Structures are given as structure tokens and as C-alpha cells.
mmCIF file of C-alpha atoms in Angstrom:
data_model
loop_
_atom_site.group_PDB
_atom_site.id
_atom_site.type_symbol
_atom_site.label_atom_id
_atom_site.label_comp_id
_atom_site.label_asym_id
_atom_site.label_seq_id
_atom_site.Cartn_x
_atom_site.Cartn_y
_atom_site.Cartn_z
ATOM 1 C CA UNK A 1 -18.793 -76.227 -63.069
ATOM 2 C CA UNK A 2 -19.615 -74.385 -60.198
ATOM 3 C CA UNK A 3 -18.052 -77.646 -57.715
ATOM 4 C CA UNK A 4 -15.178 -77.888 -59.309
ATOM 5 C CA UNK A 5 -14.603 -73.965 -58.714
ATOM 6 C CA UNK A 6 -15.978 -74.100 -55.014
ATOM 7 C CA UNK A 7 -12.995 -77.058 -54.638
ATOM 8 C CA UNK A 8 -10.188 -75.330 -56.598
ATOM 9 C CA UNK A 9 -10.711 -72.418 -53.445
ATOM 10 C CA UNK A 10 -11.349 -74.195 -50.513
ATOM 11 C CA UNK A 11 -9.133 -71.369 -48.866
ATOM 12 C CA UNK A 12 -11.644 -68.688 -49.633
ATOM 13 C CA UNK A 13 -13.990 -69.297 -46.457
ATOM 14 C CA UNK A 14 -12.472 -70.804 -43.191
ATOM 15 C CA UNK A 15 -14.679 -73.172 -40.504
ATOM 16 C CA UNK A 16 -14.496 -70.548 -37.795
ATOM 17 C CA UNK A 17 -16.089 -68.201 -40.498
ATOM 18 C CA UNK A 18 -19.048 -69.864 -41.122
ATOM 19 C CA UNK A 19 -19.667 -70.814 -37.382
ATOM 20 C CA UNK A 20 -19.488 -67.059 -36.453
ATOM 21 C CA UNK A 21 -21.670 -65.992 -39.895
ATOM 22 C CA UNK A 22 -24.044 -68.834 -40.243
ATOM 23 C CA UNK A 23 -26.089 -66.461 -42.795
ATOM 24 C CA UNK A 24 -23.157 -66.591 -44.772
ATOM 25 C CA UNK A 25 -23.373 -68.507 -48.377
ATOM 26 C CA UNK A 26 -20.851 -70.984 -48.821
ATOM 27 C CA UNK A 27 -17.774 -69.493 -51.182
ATOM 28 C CA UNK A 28 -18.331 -69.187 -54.802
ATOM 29 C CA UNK A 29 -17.909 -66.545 -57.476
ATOM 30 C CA UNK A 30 -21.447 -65.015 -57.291
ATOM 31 C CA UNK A 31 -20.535 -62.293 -55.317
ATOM 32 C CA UNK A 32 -18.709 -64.082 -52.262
ATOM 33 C CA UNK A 33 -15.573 -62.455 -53.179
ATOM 34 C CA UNK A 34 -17.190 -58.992 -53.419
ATOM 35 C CA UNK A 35 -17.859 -59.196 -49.177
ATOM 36 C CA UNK A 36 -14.365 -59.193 -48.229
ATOM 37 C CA UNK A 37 -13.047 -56.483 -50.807
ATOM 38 C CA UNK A 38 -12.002 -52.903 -49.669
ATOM 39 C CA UNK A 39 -13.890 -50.146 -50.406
ATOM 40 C CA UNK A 40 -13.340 -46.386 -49.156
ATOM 41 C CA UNK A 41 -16.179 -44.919 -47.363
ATOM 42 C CA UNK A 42 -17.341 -41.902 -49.241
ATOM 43 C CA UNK A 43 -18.196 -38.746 -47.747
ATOM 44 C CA UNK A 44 -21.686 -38.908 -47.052
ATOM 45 C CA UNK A 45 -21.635 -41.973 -46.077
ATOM 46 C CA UNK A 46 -18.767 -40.345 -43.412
ATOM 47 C CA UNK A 47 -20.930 -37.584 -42.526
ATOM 48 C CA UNK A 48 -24.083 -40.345 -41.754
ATOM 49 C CA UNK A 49 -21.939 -42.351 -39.642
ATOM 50 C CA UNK A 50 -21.072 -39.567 -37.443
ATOM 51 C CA UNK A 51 -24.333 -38.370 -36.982
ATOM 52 C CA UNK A 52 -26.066 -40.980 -35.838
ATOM 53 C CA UNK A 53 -23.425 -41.851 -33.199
ATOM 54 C CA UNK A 54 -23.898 -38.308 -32.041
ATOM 55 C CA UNK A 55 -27.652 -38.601 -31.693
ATOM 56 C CA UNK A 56 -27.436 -37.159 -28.502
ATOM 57 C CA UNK A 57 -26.941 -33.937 -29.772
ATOM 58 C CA UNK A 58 -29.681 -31.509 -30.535
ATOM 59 C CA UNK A 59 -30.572 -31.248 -34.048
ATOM 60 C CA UNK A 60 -31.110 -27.319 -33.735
ATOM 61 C CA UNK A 61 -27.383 -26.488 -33.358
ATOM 62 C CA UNK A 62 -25.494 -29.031 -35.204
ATOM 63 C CA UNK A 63 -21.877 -29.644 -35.051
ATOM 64 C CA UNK A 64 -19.173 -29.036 -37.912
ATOM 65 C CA UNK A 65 -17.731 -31.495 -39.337
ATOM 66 C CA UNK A 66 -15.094 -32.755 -37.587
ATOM 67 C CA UNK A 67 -12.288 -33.034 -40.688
ATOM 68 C CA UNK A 68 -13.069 -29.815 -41.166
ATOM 69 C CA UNK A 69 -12.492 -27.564 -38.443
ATOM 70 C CA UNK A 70 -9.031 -26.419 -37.524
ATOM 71 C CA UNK A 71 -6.850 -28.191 -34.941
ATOM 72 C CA UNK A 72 -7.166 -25.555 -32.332
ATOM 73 C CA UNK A 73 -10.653 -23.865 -31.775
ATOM 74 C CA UNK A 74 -10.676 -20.124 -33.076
ATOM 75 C CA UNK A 75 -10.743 -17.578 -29.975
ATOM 76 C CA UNK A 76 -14.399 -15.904 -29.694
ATOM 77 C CA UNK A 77 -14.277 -12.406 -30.779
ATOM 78 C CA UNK A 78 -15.080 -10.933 -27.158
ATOM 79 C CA UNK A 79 -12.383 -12.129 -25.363
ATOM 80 C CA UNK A 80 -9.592 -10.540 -25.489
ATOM 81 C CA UNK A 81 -7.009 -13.829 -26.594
ATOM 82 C CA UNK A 82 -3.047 -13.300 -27.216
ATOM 83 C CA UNK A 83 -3.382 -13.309 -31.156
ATOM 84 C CA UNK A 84 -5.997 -10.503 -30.675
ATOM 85 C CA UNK A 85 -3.294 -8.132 -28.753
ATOM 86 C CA UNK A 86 -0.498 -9.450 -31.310
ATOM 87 C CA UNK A 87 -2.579 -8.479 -33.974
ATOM 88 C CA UNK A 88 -3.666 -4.947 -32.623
ATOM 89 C CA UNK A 89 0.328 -4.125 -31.423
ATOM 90 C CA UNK A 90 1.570 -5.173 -35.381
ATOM 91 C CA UNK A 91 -1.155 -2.694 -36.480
ATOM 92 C CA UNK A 92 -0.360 -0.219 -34.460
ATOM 93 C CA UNK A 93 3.250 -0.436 -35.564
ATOM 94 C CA UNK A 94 2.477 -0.676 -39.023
ATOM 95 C CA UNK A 95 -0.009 2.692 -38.384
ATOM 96 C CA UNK A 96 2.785 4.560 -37.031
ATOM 97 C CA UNK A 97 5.801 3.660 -39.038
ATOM 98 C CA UNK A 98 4.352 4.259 -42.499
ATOM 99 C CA UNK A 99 4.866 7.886 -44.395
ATOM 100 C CA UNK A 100 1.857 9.522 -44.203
ATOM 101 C CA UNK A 101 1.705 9.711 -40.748
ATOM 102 C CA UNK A 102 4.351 11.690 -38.408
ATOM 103 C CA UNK A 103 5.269 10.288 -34.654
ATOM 104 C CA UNK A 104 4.214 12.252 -31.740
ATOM 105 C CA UNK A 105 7.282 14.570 -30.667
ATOM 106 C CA UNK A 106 8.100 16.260 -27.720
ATOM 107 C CA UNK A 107 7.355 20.215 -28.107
ATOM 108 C CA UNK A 108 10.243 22.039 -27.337
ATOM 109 C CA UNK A 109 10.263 25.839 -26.537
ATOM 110 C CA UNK A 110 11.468 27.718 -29.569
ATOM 111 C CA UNK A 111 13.442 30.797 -29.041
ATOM 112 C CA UNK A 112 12.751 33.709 -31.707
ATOM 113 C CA UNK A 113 16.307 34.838 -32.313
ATOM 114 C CA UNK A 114 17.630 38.041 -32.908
ATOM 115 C CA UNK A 115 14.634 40.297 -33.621
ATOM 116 C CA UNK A 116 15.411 43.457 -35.480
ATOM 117 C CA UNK A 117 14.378 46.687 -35.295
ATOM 118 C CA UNK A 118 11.478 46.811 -37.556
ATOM 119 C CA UNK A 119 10.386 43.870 -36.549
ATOM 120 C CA UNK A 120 8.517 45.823 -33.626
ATOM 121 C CA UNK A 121 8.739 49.053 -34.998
ATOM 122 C CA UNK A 122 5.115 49.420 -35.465
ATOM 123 C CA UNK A 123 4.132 48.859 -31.645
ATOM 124 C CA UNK A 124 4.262 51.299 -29.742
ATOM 125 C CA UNK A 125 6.945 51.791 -26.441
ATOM 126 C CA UNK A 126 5.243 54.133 -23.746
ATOM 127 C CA UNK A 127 7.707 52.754 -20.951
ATOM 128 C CA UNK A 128 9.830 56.084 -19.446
ATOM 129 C CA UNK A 129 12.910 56.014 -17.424
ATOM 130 C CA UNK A 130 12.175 56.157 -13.534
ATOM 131 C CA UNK A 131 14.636 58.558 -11.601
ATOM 132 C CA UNK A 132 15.068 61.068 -8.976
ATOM 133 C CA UNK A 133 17.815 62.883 -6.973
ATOM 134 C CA UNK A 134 19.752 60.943 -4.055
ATOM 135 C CA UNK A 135 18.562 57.165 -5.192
ATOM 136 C CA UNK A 136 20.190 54.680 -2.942
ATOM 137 C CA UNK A 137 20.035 52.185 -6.320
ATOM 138 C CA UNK A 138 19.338 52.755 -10.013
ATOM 139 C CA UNK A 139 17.577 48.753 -11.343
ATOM 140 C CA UNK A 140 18.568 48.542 -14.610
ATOM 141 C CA UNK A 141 17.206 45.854 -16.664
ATOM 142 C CA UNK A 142 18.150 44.470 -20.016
ATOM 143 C CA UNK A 143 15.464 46.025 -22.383
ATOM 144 C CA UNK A 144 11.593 46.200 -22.011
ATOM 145 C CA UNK A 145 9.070 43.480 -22.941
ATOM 146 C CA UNK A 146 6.029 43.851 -25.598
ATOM 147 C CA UNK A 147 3.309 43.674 -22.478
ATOM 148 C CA UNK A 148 5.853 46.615 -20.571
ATOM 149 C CA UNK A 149 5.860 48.852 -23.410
ATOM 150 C CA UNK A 150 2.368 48.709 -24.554
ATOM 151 C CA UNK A 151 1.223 49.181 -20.920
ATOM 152 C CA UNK A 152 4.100 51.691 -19.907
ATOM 153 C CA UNK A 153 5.231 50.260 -17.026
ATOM 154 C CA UNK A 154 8.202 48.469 -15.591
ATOM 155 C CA UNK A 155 8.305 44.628 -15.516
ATOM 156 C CA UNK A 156 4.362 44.554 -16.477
ATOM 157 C CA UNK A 157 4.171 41.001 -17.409
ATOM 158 C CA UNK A 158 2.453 38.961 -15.186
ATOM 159 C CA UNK A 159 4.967 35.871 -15.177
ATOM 160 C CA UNK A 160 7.691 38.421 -13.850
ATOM 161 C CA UNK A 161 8.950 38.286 -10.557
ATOM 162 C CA UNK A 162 10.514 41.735 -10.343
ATOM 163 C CA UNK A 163 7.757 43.757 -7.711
ATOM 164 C CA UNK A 164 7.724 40.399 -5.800
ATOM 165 C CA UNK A 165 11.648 39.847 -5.524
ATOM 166 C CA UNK A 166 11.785 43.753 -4.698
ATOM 167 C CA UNK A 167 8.897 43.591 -1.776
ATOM 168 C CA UNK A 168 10.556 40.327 -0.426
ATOM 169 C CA UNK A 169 14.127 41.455 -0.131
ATOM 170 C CA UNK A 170 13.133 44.704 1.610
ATOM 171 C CA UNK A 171 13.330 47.032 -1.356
ATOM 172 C CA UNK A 172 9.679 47.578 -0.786
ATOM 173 C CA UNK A 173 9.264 46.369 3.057
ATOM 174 C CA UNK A 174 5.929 48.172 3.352
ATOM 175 C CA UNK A 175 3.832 45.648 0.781
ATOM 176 C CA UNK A 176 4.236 45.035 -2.380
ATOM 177 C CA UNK A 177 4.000 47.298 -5.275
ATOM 178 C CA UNK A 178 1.997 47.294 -8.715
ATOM 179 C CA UNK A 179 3.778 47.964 -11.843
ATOM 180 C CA UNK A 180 1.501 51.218 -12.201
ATOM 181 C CA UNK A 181 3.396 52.590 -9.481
ATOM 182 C CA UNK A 182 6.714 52.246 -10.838
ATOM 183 C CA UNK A 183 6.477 56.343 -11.010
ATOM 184 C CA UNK A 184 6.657 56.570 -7.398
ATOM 185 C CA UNK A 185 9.499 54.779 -6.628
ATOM 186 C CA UNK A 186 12.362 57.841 -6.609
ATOM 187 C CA UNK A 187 10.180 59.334 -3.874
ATOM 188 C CA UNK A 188 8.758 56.830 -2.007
ATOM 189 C CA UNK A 189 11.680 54.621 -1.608
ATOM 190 C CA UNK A 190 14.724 56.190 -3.474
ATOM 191 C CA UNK A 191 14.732 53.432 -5.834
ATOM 192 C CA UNK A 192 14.905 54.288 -9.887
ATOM 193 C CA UNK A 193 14.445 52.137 -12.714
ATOM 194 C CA UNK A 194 15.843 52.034 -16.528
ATOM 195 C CA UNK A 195 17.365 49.709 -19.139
ATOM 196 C CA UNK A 196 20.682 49.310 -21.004
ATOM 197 C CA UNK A 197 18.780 49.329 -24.496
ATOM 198 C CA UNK A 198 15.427 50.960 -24.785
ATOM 199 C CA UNK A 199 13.633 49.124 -27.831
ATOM 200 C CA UNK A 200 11.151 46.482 -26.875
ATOM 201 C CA UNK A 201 11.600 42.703 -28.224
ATOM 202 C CA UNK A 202 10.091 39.481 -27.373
ATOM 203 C CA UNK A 203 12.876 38.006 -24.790
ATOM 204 C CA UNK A 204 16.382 38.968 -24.685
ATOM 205 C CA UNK A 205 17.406 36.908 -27.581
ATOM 206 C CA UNK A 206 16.011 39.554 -29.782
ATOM 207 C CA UNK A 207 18.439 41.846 -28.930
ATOM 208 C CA UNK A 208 22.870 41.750 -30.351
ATOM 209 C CA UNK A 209 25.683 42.089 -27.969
ATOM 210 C CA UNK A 210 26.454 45.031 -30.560
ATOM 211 C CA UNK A 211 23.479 46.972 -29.771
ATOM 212 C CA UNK A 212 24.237 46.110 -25.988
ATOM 213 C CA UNK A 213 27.180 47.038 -25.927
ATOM 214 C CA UNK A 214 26.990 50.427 -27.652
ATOM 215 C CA UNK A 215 24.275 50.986 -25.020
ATOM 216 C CA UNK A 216 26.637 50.862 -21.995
ATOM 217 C CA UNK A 217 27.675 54.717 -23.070
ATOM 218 C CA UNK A 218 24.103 56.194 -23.118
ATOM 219 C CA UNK A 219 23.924 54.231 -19.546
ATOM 220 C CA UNK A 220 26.894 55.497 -17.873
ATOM 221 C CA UNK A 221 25.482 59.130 -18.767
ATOM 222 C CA UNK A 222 22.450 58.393 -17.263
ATOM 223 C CA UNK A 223 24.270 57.135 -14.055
ATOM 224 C CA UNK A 224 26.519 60.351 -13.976
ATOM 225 C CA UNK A 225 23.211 62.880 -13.832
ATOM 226 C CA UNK A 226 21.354 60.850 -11.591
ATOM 227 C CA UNK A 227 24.333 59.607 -9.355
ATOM 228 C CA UNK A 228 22.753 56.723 -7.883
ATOM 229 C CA UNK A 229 24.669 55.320 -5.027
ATOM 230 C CA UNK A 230 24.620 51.716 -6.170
ATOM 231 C CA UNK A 231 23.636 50.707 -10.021
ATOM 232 C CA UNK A 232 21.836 46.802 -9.645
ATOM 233 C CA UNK A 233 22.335 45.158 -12.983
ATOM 234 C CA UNK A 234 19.305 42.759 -13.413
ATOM 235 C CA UNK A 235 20.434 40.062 -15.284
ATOM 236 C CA UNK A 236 23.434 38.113 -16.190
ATOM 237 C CA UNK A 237 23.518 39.840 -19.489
ATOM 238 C CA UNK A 238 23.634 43.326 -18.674
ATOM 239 C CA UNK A 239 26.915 42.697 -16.652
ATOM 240 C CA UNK A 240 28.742 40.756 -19.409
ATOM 241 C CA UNK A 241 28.155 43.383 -21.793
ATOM 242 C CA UNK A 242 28.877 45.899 -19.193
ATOM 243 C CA UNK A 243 32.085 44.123 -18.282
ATOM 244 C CA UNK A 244 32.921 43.838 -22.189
ATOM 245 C CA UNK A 245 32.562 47.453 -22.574
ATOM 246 C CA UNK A 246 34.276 48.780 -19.072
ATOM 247 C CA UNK A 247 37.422 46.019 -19.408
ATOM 248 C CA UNK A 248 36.460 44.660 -15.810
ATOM 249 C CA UNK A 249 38.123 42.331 -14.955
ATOM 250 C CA UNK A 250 37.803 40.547 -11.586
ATOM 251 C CA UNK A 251 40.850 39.338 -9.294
ATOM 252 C CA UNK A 252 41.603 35.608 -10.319
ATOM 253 C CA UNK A 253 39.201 35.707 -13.310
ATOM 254 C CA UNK A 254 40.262 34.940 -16.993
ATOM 255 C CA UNK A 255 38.387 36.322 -19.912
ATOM 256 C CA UNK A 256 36.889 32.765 -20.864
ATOM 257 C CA UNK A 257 36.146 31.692 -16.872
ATOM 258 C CA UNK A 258 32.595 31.722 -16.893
ATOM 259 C CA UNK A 259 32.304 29.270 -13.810
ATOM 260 C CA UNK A 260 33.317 31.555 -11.503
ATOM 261 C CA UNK A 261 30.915 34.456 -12.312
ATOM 262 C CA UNK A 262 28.996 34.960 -8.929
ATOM 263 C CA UNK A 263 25.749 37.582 -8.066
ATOM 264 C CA UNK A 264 26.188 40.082 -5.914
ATOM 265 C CA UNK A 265 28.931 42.881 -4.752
ATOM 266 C CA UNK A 266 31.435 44.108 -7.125
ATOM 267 C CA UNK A 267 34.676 45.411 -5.953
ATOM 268 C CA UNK A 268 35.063 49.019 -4.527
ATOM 269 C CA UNK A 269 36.829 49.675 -7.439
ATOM 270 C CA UNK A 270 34.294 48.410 -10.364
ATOM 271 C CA UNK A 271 32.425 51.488 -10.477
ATOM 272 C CA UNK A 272 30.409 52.756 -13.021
ATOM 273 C CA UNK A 273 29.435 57.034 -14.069
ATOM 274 C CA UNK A 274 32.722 58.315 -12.615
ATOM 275 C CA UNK A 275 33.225 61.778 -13.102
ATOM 276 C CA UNK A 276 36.933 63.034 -12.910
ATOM 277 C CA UNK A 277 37.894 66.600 -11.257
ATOM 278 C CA UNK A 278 37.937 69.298 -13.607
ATOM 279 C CA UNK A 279 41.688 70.797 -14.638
ATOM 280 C CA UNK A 280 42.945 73.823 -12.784
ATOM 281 C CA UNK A 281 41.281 72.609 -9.200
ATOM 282 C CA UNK A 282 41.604 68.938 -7.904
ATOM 283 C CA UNK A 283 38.784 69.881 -5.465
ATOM 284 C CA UNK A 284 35.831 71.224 -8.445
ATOM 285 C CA UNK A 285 35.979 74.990 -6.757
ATOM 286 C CA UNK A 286 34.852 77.758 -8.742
ATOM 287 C CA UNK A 287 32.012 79.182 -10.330
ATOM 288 C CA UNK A 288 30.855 75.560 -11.708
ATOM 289 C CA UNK A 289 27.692 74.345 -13.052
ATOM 290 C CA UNK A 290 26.026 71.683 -10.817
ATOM 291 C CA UNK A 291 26.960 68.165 -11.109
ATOM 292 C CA UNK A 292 29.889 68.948 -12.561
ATOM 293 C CA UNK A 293 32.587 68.287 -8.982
ATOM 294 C CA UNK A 294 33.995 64.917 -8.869
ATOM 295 C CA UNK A 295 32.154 61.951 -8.104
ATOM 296 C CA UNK A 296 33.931 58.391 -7.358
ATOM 297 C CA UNK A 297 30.730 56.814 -9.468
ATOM 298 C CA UNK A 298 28.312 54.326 -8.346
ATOM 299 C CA UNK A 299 29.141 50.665 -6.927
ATOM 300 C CA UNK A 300 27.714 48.047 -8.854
ATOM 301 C CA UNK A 301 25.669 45.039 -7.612
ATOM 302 C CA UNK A 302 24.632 42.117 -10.231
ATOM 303 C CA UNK A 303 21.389 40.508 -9.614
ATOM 304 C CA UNK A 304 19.363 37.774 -10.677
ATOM 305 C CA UNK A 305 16.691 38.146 -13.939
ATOM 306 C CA UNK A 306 13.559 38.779 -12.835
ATOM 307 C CA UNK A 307 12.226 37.416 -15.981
ATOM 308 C CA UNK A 308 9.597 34.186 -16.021
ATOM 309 C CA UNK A 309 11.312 32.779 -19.049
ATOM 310 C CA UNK A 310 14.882 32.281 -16.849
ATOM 311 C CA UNK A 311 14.620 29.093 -15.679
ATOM 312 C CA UNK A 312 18.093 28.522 -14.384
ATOM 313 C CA UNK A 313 17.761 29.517 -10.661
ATOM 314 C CA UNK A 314 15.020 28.411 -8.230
ATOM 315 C CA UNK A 315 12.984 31.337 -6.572
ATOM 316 C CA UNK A 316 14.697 30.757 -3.438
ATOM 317 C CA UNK A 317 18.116 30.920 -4.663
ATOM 318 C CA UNK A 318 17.002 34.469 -6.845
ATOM 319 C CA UNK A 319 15.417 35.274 -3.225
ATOM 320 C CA UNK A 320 18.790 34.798 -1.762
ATOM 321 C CA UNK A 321 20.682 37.653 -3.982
ATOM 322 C CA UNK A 322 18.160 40.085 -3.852
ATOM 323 C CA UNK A 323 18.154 39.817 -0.219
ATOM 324 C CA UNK A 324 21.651 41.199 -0.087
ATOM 325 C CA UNK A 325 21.073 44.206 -1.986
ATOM 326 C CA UNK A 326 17.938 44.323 0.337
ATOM 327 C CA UNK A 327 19.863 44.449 3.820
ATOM 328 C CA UNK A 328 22.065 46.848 2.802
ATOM 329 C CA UNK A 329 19.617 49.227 1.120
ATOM 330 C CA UNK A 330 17.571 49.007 4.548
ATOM 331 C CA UNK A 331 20.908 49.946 6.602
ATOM 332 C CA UNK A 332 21.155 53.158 4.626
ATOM 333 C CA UNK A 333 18.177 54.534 5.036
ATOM 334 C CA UNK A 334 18.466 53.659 8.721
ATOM 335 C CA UNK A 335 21.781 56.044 8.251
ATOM 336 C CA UNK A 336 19.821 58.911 6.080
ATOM 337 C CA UNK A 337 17.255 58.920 9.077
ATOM 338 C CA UNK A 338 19.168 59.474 11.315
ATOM 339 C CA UNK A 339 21.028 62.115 9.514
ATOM 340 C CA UNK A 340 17.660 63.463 8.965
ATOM 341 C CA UNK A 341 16.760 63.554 12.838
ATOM 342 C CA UNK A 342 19.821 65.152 13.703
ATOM 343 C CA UNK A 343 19.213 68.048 11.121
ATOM 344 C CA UNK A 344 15.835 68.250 12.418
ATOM 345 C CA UNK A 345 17.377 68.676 16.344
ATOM 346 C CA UNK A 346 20.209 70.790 15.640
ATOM 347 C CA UNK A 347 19.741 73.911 13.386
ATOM 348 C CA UNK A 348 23.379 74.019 11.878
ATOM 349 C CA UNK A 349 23.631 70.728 9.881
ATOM 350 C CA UNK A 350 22.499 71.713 6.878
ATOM 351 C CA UNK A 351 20.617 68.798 4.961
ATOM 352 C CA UNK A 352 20.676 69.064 1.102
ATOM 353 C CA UNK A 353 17.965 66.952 -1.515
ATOM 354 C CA UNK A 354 15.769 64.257 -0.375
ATOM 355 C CA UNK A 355 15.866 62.069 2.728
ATOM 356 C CA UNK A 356 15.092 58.878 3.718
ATOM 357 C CA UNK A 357 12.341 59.182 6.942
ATOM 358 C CA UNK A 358 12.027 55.965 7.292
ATOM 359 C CA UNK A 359 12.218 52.200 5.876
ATOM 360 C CA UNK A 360 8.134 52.420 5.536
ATOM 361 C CA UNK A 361 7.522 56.217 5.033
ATOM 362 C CA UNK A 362 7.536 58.905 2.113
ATOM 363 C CA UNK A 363 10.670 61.113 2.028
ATOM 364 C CA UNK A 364 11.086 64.593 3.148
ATOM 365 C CA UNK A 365 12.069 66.933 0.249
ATOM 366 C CA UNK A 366 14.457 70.110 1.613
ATOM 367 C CA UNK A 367 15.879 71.349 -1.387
ATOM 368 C CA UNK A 368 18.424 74.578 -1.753
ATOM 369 C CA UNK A 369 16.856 77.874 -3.017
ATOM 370 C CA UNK A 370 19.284 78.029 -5.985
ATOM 371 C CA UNK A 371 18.538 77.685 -9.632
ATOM 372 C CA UNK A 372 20.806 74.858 -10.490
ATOM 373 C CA UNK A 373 18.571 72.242 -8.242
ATOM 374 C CA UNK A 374 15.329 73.915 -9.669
ATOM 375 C CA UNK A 375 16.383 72.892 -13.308
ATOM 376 C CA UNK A 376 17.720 69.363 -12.203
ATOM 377 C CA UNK A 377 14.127 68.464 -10.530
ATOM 378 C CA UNK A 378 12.087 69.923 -14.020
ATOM 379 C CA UNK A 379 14.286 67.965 -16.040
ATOM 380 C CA UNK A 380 13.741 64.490 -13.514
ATOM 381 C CA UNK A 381 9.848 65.537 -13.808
ATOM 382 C CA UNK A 382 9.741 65.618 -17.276
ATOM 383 C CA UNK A 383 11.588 62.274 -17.714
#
């Protein structure tokens, strides 16, 4: 039985077979079949294979399996790989786009606003108007500071370039002055010193063109007792509301032409405190109470802020204006000395009120014996 099924397959083993496998048994059904028949490698039969071929490698650190690990290696940890940074950037992005947390902003200088009244009304304002008789200019500012008013003097805050601008443009030319001696300007260098409104806010924003310009009446009395020879307006502000008030109105300028608004000189004929002759004689003769003659009023000259939160101008360019007013406040007293000297030399020029001795020097004081100029200098001292 077992022939006749060995010859019914002679197919199933070939010559060249059994020369190459000599061991081999010839072909029958006991199992010959079973040599050439597929059968999948299982795994740890997989895993044995591979080992053994990779005997070389130590058996302390052995390798993964290689059907296992990912087609590209994964990046160690301490090196800094491009999925690392992508990672960290989509993270960040995530961190600072959700809700709970708010992106970094720009801070941005926040002006207060009008402030009203009360809103200072419990601090208290020591500052006092500065003034004398025969002052070459009368500064007035916009309206004092909280540092000014708690300390009593002019332009106290430290970020304010007011006793610098004054000492560089020749105001001061001797050195430069402290705000604690803002007292001893009418006498040392004819200078005085007020403001258009008199309560104290934080900037000028605090303060209404209203209240500014009902202000510009109280000033103009001031400038008519003290008859300053030139009024310096420091700030932008105090001329608009100023020119408001007045009706000024400059040659070639509209109302809403702010572009052409310049610093400096204002015509001869922008004045400010003038004082018209009384009726019955053109020339104020009579028995008349001082002060009282005609007075063509002060000039006006508009000057830069002074303040550290105006921004607009560079110091050199605020340097620039003051300088003006400074050169022509030195020529005058160059002109009062030497109307001095000559009243010194010749005994008939009679010299009335206080006189410049010099651009560096402390005035001279020759004052009338007559009661009128007594009560003028108790009511400056009392000021």
C-alpha cells in the first residue's frame, strides 16, 4: 500500500532534492508532506531569532524590539528638537489666548479730568501772590499744583522747569533761584508771580474753560494795581482763555486757526489792565487818588509751560521763547540803571519807586514822602 502511494506521487520529491538533502526520507505520507508546508513564525520564536543574530550586543542593555519601536527615533528630552519648540510656542498660545488670563498691555498715562472743587477742598493752599511796585513782568501761570500749595511756593514741584527756564533766559542771570525765594523776586529782580485761577488741582485738566475764563476779570484787576510793564502768560492755556475773554484777535488769524498760534510778542495793541482817563480831564489832573491817571496797560508776552507733564516742546525749543522775554527784560534794566545813575549825578531828576541797579544787584528803593505810596507798599507787604 505504501508503493503504490510512493508511485501515484513521484512528483512529490525531485532528483536534485535528494542529492542536495541526502538525510532526506524518500516521499511518502508519514510526515514528508508536513516539511514543505508553510507555517508562520510566531512571536517568540521572532524575538529568538533576532537575538541570537545580535549576540554581539551586551546583554545588560538590550534592544527593543524592532516591530515595535516607531519609524523615527523619539528626540531625547535634553535637546532642544523642533517638536519640543512647536510644542512650547502652541502652549504658550493656548496660555495666553484663553479667558482667564488678560494680555500684557501697554500702560498709557491717564489724565484725571476735570477735578472739582471739593475734590481738593480739604488740602490746604498756602501759595500767595508775588508782587511789588515798578515790575518789569508779572508770570502768570495757569493755577497752582498740590506739591505748590502744600509747600507755599511757586512752581515747587521738582519735575518743573520754571526757576531753571527763568535763570537760563536771564530772568535770574545771577544763579538760579529756589522756589523758597519766590518772595524776593519784586525786589531783587522786579519780577512778580500769580495765576489766572487760584484753587489747586492735579494738572490743568482739572480745571473748566468756565472757571478760566471768569478768572481773566479778577486778573486784569490785579494787573491794573500792580501795573506791570509786560504780563508773561505761562502756558498755552492761559492765552486762549485770555484771548476768549478780551476778543483778541490777531491780524490774519481766524477764530478756528490754531496752526498759526506762535509764542512770544503780542501786538502793541493787545494789552491787558488798561485804565481809561477819568471824565472832566483827558490828562487825570486833580485832586485824585493814586493809581487812578491813565495807564495804556501792560504788553503781553505768551510763553511756554513750564510744567514736566507738557511734553510737546523740547527744552531747547521752550529755552528759545523764554530767551526772548529774557533779552528784553535785561535791556530794561540796563535803561532803569542808567536812569538811576543819572538821578544819582544830577540833583533835579527826580526818581520815583524802585530801580533797577543792576542786571545782578538788589534794587534801590526811593520812594515819595506822601501817604498814597505808604498805603500801596502795606497793602503789597501784606499780600
Amino acid at each position: 500500500m505504501a508503493q503504490v502511494k510512493s508511485e501515484s506521487f513521484p512528483h512529490s520529491l525531485s532528483p536534485a532534492t535528494k542529492t542536495l538533502s541526502p538525510t532526506l526520507q524518500p516521499p511518502s505520507f508519514n510526515g514528508a508532506l508536513s516539511q514543505y508546508a508553510f507555517t508562520p513564525p510566531s512571536t517568540t520564536t521572532r524575538r529568538l531569532t533576532r537575538s541570537t543574530t545580535n549576540s554581539t550586543t551586551p546583554a545588560s542593555t538590550p534592544k527593543p524590539v524592532p516591530f515595535l519601536t516607531p519609524s523615527k527615533p523619539i528626540p531625547s528630552p535634553t535637546k532642544s528638537s523642533p517638536l519640543k519648540r512647536s510644542i512650547s510656542k502652541s502652549s504658550t498660545t493656548s496660555s495666553s489666548s484663553s479667558p482667564n488670563k488678560r494680555p500684557l498691555q501697554k500702560r498709557s498715562k491717564k489724565t484725571a479730568g476735570y477735578q472739582p472743587p471739593s475734590t481738593y477742598a480739604h488740602l490746604p493752599n498756602h501759595l500767595r501772590d508775588t508782587a511789588g511796585p515798578n515790575l518789569l513782568v508779572l508770570l502768570v501761570g495757569l493755577n497752582p499744583g498740590l506739591a505748590t500749595a502744600q509747600h507755599g511756593h511757586a512752581y515747587a514741584h521738582p519735575s518743573n522747569l520754571f526757576w531753571k527756564l527763568l535763570h537760563s533766559s536771564g530772568l535770574t542771570p545771577d544763579r538760579r533761584c529756589r522756589p523758597s525765594e519766590d518772595q524776593d523776586l519784586p525786589a531783587r529782580y522786579a519780577l512778580g508771580n500769580t495765576n489766572i485761577v487760584t484753587r489747586q488741582t492735579r494738572d490743568g485738566a482739572g480745571l473748566s474753560k468756565g472757571e478760566m475764563d471768569e478768572s481773566v476779570a479778577v486778573l486784569e484787576e490785579k494787573i491794573r494795581t500792580w501795573r506791570p510793564e509786560v504780563v508773561c502768560l505761562v502756558g498755552k492755556g492761559v492765552w486762549e482763555s485770555v484771548e476768549r475773554v478780551k476778543g483778541f484777535r490777531e491780524r490774519g488769524k481766524s477764530a478756528r486757526d490754531k496752526e498759526r498760534f506762535k509764542y512770544g510778542w503780542r501786538g502793541d495793541g493787545v494789552r491787558m489792565g488798561i485804565v481809561s482817563p477819568p471824565q472832566g480831564d483827558g490828562r487825570g489832573g486833580g485832586d485824585q487818588e493814586m493809581g487812578s491817571e491813565a495807564w495804556p496797560g501792560s504788553r503781553i508776552f505768551v510763553a511756554t509751560s513750564t510744567s514736566g507733564l507738557a511734553a510737546g516742546m523740547k527744552p531747547a525749543e521752550k529755552e528759545a521763547v523764554w530767551k526772548e522775554l529774557g533779552d528784553w527784560v535785561q535791556m530794561r534794566r540796563r535803561e532803569r540803571a542808567e536812569v538811576m545813575n543819572s538821578a544819582v549825578e544830577g540833583s533835579d531828576v527826580d526818581v520815583g519807586g524802585d530801580m533797577v541797579a543792576g542786571p545782578n544787584e538788589a534794587y534801590d528803593t526811593t520812594i515819595k514822602n506822601d501817604n498814597d505810596n505808604e498805603n500801596e507798599n502795606e497793602d503789597w507787604d501784606g499780600r
